[in-house]
Amino acid sequence: MMDNNKKCAIVVGASSGLGREVARLLLQRGWTVGAAARRQDRLEVLAAEFPGKVTTAVIDVTRDGCEADFRSLIERHGGMDLLFYASGVGKQNRTLEPGIELRTVETNGMGFTRIVGEAYRYMAAQGQGHIAVISSIAGTKGLGPAPSYSATKAFQNCYIQALEQQARKRGLNIAFTDLRPGFVDTALLNDGNRYPMLLSPTRVAREMVWAIEHRKHVRVIDWRWRIVTALWRRIPRWAWRYFKFL
């Protein structure tokens, strides 16, 4: 039974990067956090930093049946008012190496759908909730150096938009926030490639929490990337073929 005086968040992908940064900010703002990731040792570090405020669970979103692990975490944590989904992978893959492409689709497509879908069903039954996900500016256009990453991020953008429409049609009190950062200086981008306009994880996490608190539907982070993506949308398909960005 959920304590109505307690704000309960579940953060999937909480062991590192933006997931960890946002989890810490939520904890500092009075939330309790159910932290999920594949690396238990890093989750324990977070739990030790905020004693009595964090419930941990090892969840691999690419594994069939991970929905049951996710439900178990919600129950042990005492409920879920907010899902913050930060799990994801991505690499440049100019030679289209199949292992990279398929792993990206498995994580960013199948894994995303498993967890977000289960959160939606839980909140529909509960009568309220908020689903916030990290997608990317890469979903705006197909980026040649990262085909599966761009495609799966576009999938996430569209999936959240569809769920939001469905929830309104069903009269469900579920809010949605699609967070679309530009390139962020995390381990995900430590691949030897150069990326323009790298963003600080701490700064990005703050803007993400602000967007969640203000119930923004879509938030591109930061202002420079809002300008870039607005321009991208105006580039016709025939011209985009010749556009070199990375």
mmCIF file of C-alpha atoms in Angstrom:
data_model
loop_
_atom_site.group_PDB
_atom_site.id
_atom_site.type_symbol
_atom_site.label_atom_id
_atom_site.label_comp_id
_atom_site.label_asym_id
_atom_site.label_seq_id
_atom_site.Cartn_x
_atom_site.Cartn_y
_atom_site.Cartn_z
ATOM 1 C CA MET A 1 0.000 0.000 0.000
ATOM 2 C CA MET A 2 1.487 3.315 -1.034
ATOM 3 C CA ASP A 3 1.980 5.994 1.595
ATOM 4 C CA ASN A 4 0.205 9.058 0.168
ATOM 5 C CA ASN A 5 2.626 11.363 1.987
ATOM 6 C CA LYS A 6 5.625 9.833 0.245
ATOM 7 C CA LYS A 7 6.723 10.608 -3.313
ATOM 8 C CA CYS A 8 7.914 7.346 -4.862
ATOM 9 C CA ALA A 9 10.093 7.308 -7.980
ATOM 10 C CA ILE A 10 11.490 4.325 -9.833
ATOM 11 C CA VAL A 11 14.663 5.066 -11.803
ATOM 12 C CA VAL A 12 15.662 2.458 -14.366
ATOM 13 C CA GLY A 13 19.286 2.890 -15.356
ATOM 14 C CA ALA A 14 20.257 4.421 -12.017
ATOM 15 C CA SER A 15 23.783 3.053 -11.707
ATOM 16 C CA SER A 16 25.568 5.665 -13.821
ATOM 17 C CA GLY A 17 25.300 8.691 -16.069
ATOM 18 C CA LEU A 18 22.095 10.696 -16.214
ATOM 19 C CA GLY A 19 20.089 8.025 -14.421
ATOM 20 C CA ARG A 20 22.300 8.301 -11.355
ATOM 21 C CA GLU A 21 22.400 12.111 -11.516
ATOM 22 C CA VAL A 22 18.611 12.401 -11.713
ATOM 23 C CA ALA A 23 18.133 9.800 -8.954
ATOM 24 C CA ARG A 24 20.371 11.862 -6.664
ATOM 25 C CA LEU A 25 18.486 15.075 -7.451
ATOM 26 C CA LEU A 26 15.126 13.423 -6.764
ATOM 27 C CA LEU A 27 16.417 12.097 -3.455
ATOM 28 C CA GLN A 28 17.660 15.553 -2.507
ATOM 29 C CA ARG A 29 14.170 16.900 -3.270
ATOM 30 C CA GLY A 30 12.471 14.523 -0.869
ATOM 31 C CA TRP A 31 11.599 11.615 -3.137
ATOM 32 C CA THR A 32 12.324 8.021 -2.268
ATOM 33 C CA VAL A 33 13.858 6.090 -5.152
ATOM 34 C CA GLY A 34 13.615 2.528 -6.341
ATOM 35 C CA ALA A 35 16.892 2.215 -8.235
ATOM 36 C CA ALA A 36 17.277 -0.404 -10.948
ATOM 37 C CA ALA A 37 20.235 -1.298 -13.151
ATOM 38 C CA ARG A 38 22.419 -4.262 -14.049
ATOM 39 C CA ARG A 39 25.261 -3.371 -11.645
ATOM 40 C CA GLN A 40 24.383 -4.026 -8.007
ATOM 41 C CA ASP A 41 27.632 -2.586 -6.645
ATOM 42 C CA ARG A 42 26.898 0.864 -8.082
ATOM 43 C CA LEU A 43 23.337 0.770 -6.810
ATOM 44 C CA GLU A 44 24.663 0.032 -3.335
ATOM 45 C CA VAL A 45 26.842 3.161 -3.492
ATOM 46 C CA LEU A 46 23.720 5.232 -4.180
ATOM 47 C CA ALA A 47 21.813 3.518 -1.370
ATOM 48 C CA ALA A 48 24.667 4.153 1.081
ATOM 49 C CA GLU A 49 24.632 7.846 0.202
ATOM 50 C CA PHE A 50 20.921 8.130 1.094
ATOM 51 C CA PRO A 51 20.252 5.634 3.908
ATOM 52 C CA GLY A 52 16.664 4.405 4.140
ATOM 53 C CA LYS A 53 15.614 6.252 0.963
ATOM 54 C CA VAL A 54 16.683 3.827 -1.770
ATOM 55 C CA THR A 55 15.400 0.377 -2.714
ATOM 56 C CA THR A 56 17.632 -1.441 -5.173
ATOM 57 C CA ALA A 57 17.044 -4.145 -7.764
ATOM 58 C CA VAL A 58 19.165 -5.732 -10.457
ATOM 59 C CA ILE A 59 17.117 -5.524 -13.651
ATOM 60 C CA ASP A 60 18.301 -6.276 -17.177
ATOM 61 C CA VAL A 61 15.744 -4.740 -19.535
ATOM 62 C CA THR A 62 16.888 -7.005 -22.378
ATOM 63 C CA ARG A 63 15.862 -10.147 -20.481
ATOM 64 C CA ASP A 64 12.486 -11.769 -21.113
ATOM 65 C CA GLY A 65 10.465 -11.557 -17.918
ATOM 66 C CA CYS A 66 12.170 -8.425 -16.556
ATOM 67 C CA GLU A 67 8.686 -6.945 -16.110
ATOM 68 C CA ALA A 68 8.188 -9.216 -13.094
ATOM 69 C CA ASP A 69 11.430 -7.922 -11.548
ATOM 70 C CA PHE A 70 10.227 -4.373 -12.192
ATOM 71 C CA ARG A 71 6.861 -5.046 -10.516
ATOM 72 C CA SER A 72 8.648 -6.613 -7.554
ATOM 73 C CA LEU A 73 10.771 -3.476 -7.132
ATOM 74 C CA ILE A 74 7.653 -1.287 -7.175
ATOM 75 C CA GLU A 75 6.035 -3.416 -4.483
ATOM 76 C CA ARG A 76 9.144 -3.527 -2.277
ATOM 77 C CA HIS A 77 9.605 0.204 -2.649
ATOM 78 C CA GLY A 78 6.036 0.960 -1.637
ATOM 79 C CA GLY A 79 4.649 2.224 -4.927
ATOM 80 C CA MET A 80 5.497 4.320 -7.965
ATOM 81 C CA ASP A 81 4.344 7.867 -8.694
ATOM 82 C CA LEU A 82 7.106 8.512 -11.229
ATOM 83 C CA LEU A 83 9.010 6.287 -13.633
ATOM 84 C CA PHE A 84 12.257 7.818 -14.823
ATOM 85 C CA TYR A 85 13.606 5.641 -17.632
ATOM 86 C CA ALA A 86 17.287 6.223 -18.387
ATOM 87 C CA SER A 87 18.453 2.824 -19.599
ATOM 88 C CA GLY A 88 19.911 2.793 -23.087
ATOM 89 C CA VAL A 89 22.897 2.118 -25.336
ATOM 90 C CA GLY A 90 24.261 3.705 -28.481
ATOM 91 C CA LYS A 91 27.379 3.704 -30.628
ATOM 92 C CA GLN A 92 28.492 5.088 -33.919
ATOM 93 C CA ASN A 93 28.433 2.203 -36.384
ATOM 94 C CA ARG A 94 29.555 3.364 -39.802
ATOM 95 C CA THR A 95 30.233 -0.192 -41.018
ATOM 96 C CA LEU A 96 26.866 -1.446 -39.737
ATOM 97 C CA GLU A 97 28.388 -4.160 -37.550
ATOM 98 C CA PRO A 98 25.351 -6.380 -36.807
ATOM 99 C CA GLY A 99 26.075 -6.983 -33.123
ATOM 100 C CA ILE A 100 25.972 -3.250 -32.375
ATOM 101 C CA GLU A 101 22.805 -2.683 -34.379
ATOM 102 C CA LEU A 102 20.893 -5.585 -32.841
ATOM 103 C CA ARG A 103 22.000 -4.875 -29.280
ATOM 104 C CA THR A 104 20.868 -1.271 -29.666
ATOM 105 C CA VAL A 105 17.455 -2.336 -30.953
ATOM 106 C CA GLU A 106 17.145 -4.936 -28.193
ATOM 107 C CA THR A 107 17.920 -2.421 -25.444
ATOM 108 C CA ASN A 108 16.414 0.812 -26.751
ATOM 109 C CA GLY A 109 13.460 -0.844 -28.465
ATOM 110 C CA MET A 110 12.443 -4.061 -26.721
ATOM 111 C CA GLY A 111 13.792 -3.161 -23.273
ATOM 112 C CA PHE A 112 12.212 0.280 -23.396
ATOM 113 C CA THR A 113 8.839 -1.169 -24.418
ATOM 114 C CA ARG A 114 8.926 -3.814 -21.690
ATOM 115 C CA ILE A 115 9.481 -1.361 -18.838
ATOM 116 C CA VAL A 116 7.516 1.643 -20.088
ATOM 117 C CA GLY A 117 4.602 -0.608 -21.011
ATOM 118 C CA GLU A 118 4.573 -2.221 -17.580
ATOM 119 C CA ALA A 119 4.736 1.201 -15.911
ATOM 120 C CA TYR A 120 1.800 2.384 -18.019
ATOM 121 C CA ARG A 121 -0.303 -0.635 -17.062
ATOM 122 C CA TYR A 122 0.565 -0.150 -13.388
ATOM 123 C CA MET A 123 -0.346 3.545 -13.443
ATOM 124 C CA ALA A 124 -3.553 2.907 -15.361
ATOM 125 C CA ALA A 125 -4.656 0.517 -12.621
ATOM 126 C CA GLN A 126 -3.427 2.871 -9.881
ATOM 127 C CA GLY A 127 -5.273 5.837 -11.365
ATOM 128 C CA GLN A 128 -2.349 8.244 -11.688
ATOM 129 C CA GLY A 129 1.339 8.571 -12.403
ATOM 130 C CA HIS A 130 4.076 10.208 -14.447
ATOM 131 C CA ILE A 131 6.310 8.538 -17.024
ATOM 132 C CA ALA A 132 9.490 10.415 -17.968
ATOM 133 C CA VAL A 133 11.989 8.937 -20.413
ATOM 134 C CA ILE A 134 15.337 9.945 -21.821
ATOM 135 C CA SER A 135 15.172 9.684 -25.586
ATOM 136 C CA SER A 136 17.492 11.902 -27.659
ATOM 137 C CA ILE A 137 17.804 14.607 -30.265
ATOM 138 C CA ALA A 138 19.000 11.716 -32.471
ATOM 139 C CA GLY A 139 15.365 10.730 -32.917
ATOM 140 C CA THR A 140 14.749 13.980 -34.813
ATOM 141 C CA LYS A 141 16.574 12.856 -37.964
ATOM 142 C CA GLY A 142 18.336 9.702 -39.118
ATOM 143 C CA LEU A 143 22.016 10.210 -38.269
ATOM 144 C CA GLY A 144 24.133 8.156 -40.704
ATOM 145 C CA PRO A 145 26.930 7.283 -38.238
ATOM 146 C CA ALA A 146 24.403 5.777 -35.775
ATOM 147 C CA PRO A 147 21.496 4.182 -37.681
ATOM 148 C CA SER A 148 19.989 1.926 -35.028
ATOM 149 C CA TYR A 149 20.461 4.532 -32.311
ATOM 150 C CA SER A 150 18.631 7.191 -34.344
ATOM 151 C CA ALA A 151 15.874 4.751 -35.287
ATOM 152 C CA THR A 152 15.275 3.530 -31.748
ATOM 153 C CA LYS A 153 15.187 7.060 -30.381
ATOM 154 C CA ALA A 154 12.597 8.012 -33.011
ATOM 155 C CA PHE A 155 10.659 4.927 -31.892
ATOM 156 C CA GLN A 156 10.765 6.137 -28.295
ATOM 157 C CA ASN A 157 9.583 9.618 -29.282
ATOM 158 C CA CYS A 158 6.642 8.165 -31.192
ATOM 159 C CA TYR A 159 5.796 5.559 -28.538
ATOM 160 C CA ILE A 160 5.506 8.143 -25.768
ATOM 161 C CA GLN A 161 3.427 10.385 -28.008
ATOM 162 C CA ALA A 162 1.081 7.477 -28.762
ATOM 163 C CA LEU A 163 0.746 6.519 -25.092
ATOM 164 C CA GLU A 164 -0.042 10.110 -24.194
ATOM 165 C CA GLN A 165 -2.818 10.207 -26.773
ATOM 166 C CA GLN A 166 -4.169 6.840 -25.627
ATOM 167 C CA ALA A 167 -4.137 7.895 -21.974
ATOM 168 C CA ARG A 168 -6.138 11.037 -22.780
ATOM 169 C CA LYS A 169 -8.641 8.980 -24.755
ATOM 170 C CA ARG A 170 -9.042 6.555 -21.843
ATOM 171 C CA GLY A 171 -9.326 9.358 -19.298
ATOM 172 C CA LEU A 172 -6.198 8.236 -17.434
ATOM 173 C CA ASN A 173 -4.402 10.693 -15.161
ATOM 174 C CA ILE A 174 -0.935 9.825 -16.454
ATOM 175 C CA ALA A 175 1.572 12.533 -17.399
ATOM 176 C CA PHE A 176 4.364 11.981 -19.918
ATOM 177 C CA THR A 177 7.690 13.752 -20.377
ATOM 178 C CA ASP A 178 9.939 12.999 -23.339
ATOM 179 C CA LEU A 179 13.432 14.292 -22.537
ATOM 180 C CA ARG A 180 15.667 14.812 -25.560
ATOM 181 C CA PRO A 181 19.215 15.810 -24.649
ATOM 182 C CA GLY A 182 21.950 16.597 -27.121
ATOM 183 C CA PHE A 183 25.318 14.936 -26.682
ATOM 184 C CA VAL A 184 26.100 14.483 -22.984
ATOM 185 C CA ASP A 185 29.582 13.928 -21.572
ATOM 186 C CA THR A 186 28.948 10.465 -20.092
ATOM 187 C CA ALA A 187 30.556 7.039 -20.493
ATOM 188 C CA LEU A 188 28.168 6.351 -23.374
ATOM 189 C CA LEU A 189 30.141 8.783 -25.540
ATOM 190 C CA ASN A 190 33.618 7.773 -24.394
ATOM 191 C CA ASP A 191 34.203 5.880 -27.637
ATOM 192 C CA GLY A 192 37.061 7.857 -29.110
ATOM 193 C CA ASN A 193 34.836 9.919 -31.398
ATOM 194 C CA ARG A 194 34.437 13.694 -31.256
ATOM 195 C CA TYR A 195 31.010 15.156 -30.482
ATOM 196 C CA PRO A 196 29.952 18.795 -30.832
ATOM 197 C CA MET A 197 28.419 20.878 -28.046
ATOM 198 C CA LEU A 198 28.936 18.316 -25.284
ATOM 199 C CA LEU A 199 26.739 18.935 -22.257
ATOM 200 C CA SER A 200 27.549 18.525 -18.577
ATOM 201 C CA PRO A 201 25.627 15.605 -16.982
ATOM 202 C CA THR A 202 24.924 17.662 -13.861
ATOM 203 C CA ARG A 203 23.449 20.533 -15.846
ATOM 204 C CA VAL A 204 21.384 18.191 -18.030
ATOM 205 C CA ALA A 205 20.040 16.317 -14.996
ATOM 206 C CA ARG A 206 18.924 19.590 -13.396
ATOM 207 C CA GLU A 207 17.018 20.597 -16.524
ATOM 208 C CA MET A 208 15.446 17.139 -16.705
ATOM 209 C CA VAL A 209 14.178 17.347 -13.144
ATOM 210 C CA TRP A 210 12.871 20.847 -13.850
ATOM 211 C CA ALA A 211 10.992 19.524 -16.895
ATOM 212 C CA ILE A 212 9.501 16.700 -14.812
ATOM 213 C CA GLU A 213 8.441 19.057 -12.031
ATOM 214 C CA HIS A 214 6.814 21.377 -14.585
ATOM 215 C CA ARG A 215 5.193 18.450 -16.422
ATOM 216 C CA LYS A 216 6.651 19.357 -19.771
ATOM 217 C CA HIS A 217 5.521 17.068 -22.591
ATOM 218 C CA VAL A 218 8.735 17.318 -24.633
ATOM 219 C CA ARG A 219 11.974 18.975 -23.563
ATOM 220 C CA VAL A 220 15.000 19.292 -25.838
ATOM 221 C CA ILE A 221 18.133 19.966 -23.762
ATOM 222 C CA ASP A 222 19.710 22.549 -24.005
ATOM 223 C CA TRP A 223 18.856 25.830 -25.804
ATOM 224 C CA ARG A 224 21.532 25.271 -28.461
ATOM 225 C CA TRP A 225 20.116 21.875 -29.303
ATOM 226 C CA ARG A 226 16.620 23.338 -29.442
ATOM 227 C CA ILE A 227 17.851 25.631 -32.192
ATOM 228 C CA VAL A 228 19.700 22.816 -34.008
ATOM 229 C CA THR A 229 16.751 20.419 -33.977
ATOM 230 C CA ALA A 230 14.362 23.155 -35.086
ATOM 231 C CA LEU A 231 16.633 23.750 -38.090
ATOM 232 C CA TRP A 232 17.015 20.009 -38.755
ATOM 233 C CA ARG A 233 13.267 19.640 -39.100
ATOM 234 C CA ARG A 234 13.308 22.152 -41.957
ATOM 235 C CA ILE A 235 15.958 20.355 -44.007
ATOM 236 C CA PRO A 236 14.261 18.415 -46.816
ATOM 237 C CA ARG A 237 14.984 14.716 -47.209
ATOM 238 C CA TRP A 238 16.908 15.164 -50.473
ATOM 239 C CA ALA A 239 19.265 17.676 -48.820
ATOM 240 C CA TRP A 240 19.664 15.622 -45.643
ATOM 241 C CA ARG A 241 21.314 12.841 -47.689
ATOM 242 C CA TYR A 242 24.323 15.112 -48.185
ATOM 243 C CA PHE A 243 24.372 16.590 -44.694
ATOM 244 C CA LYS A 244 27.463 15.736 -42.648
ATOM 245 C CA PHE A 245 27.146 16.213 -38.910
ATOM 246 C CA LEU A 246 29.352 13.639 -37.178
#
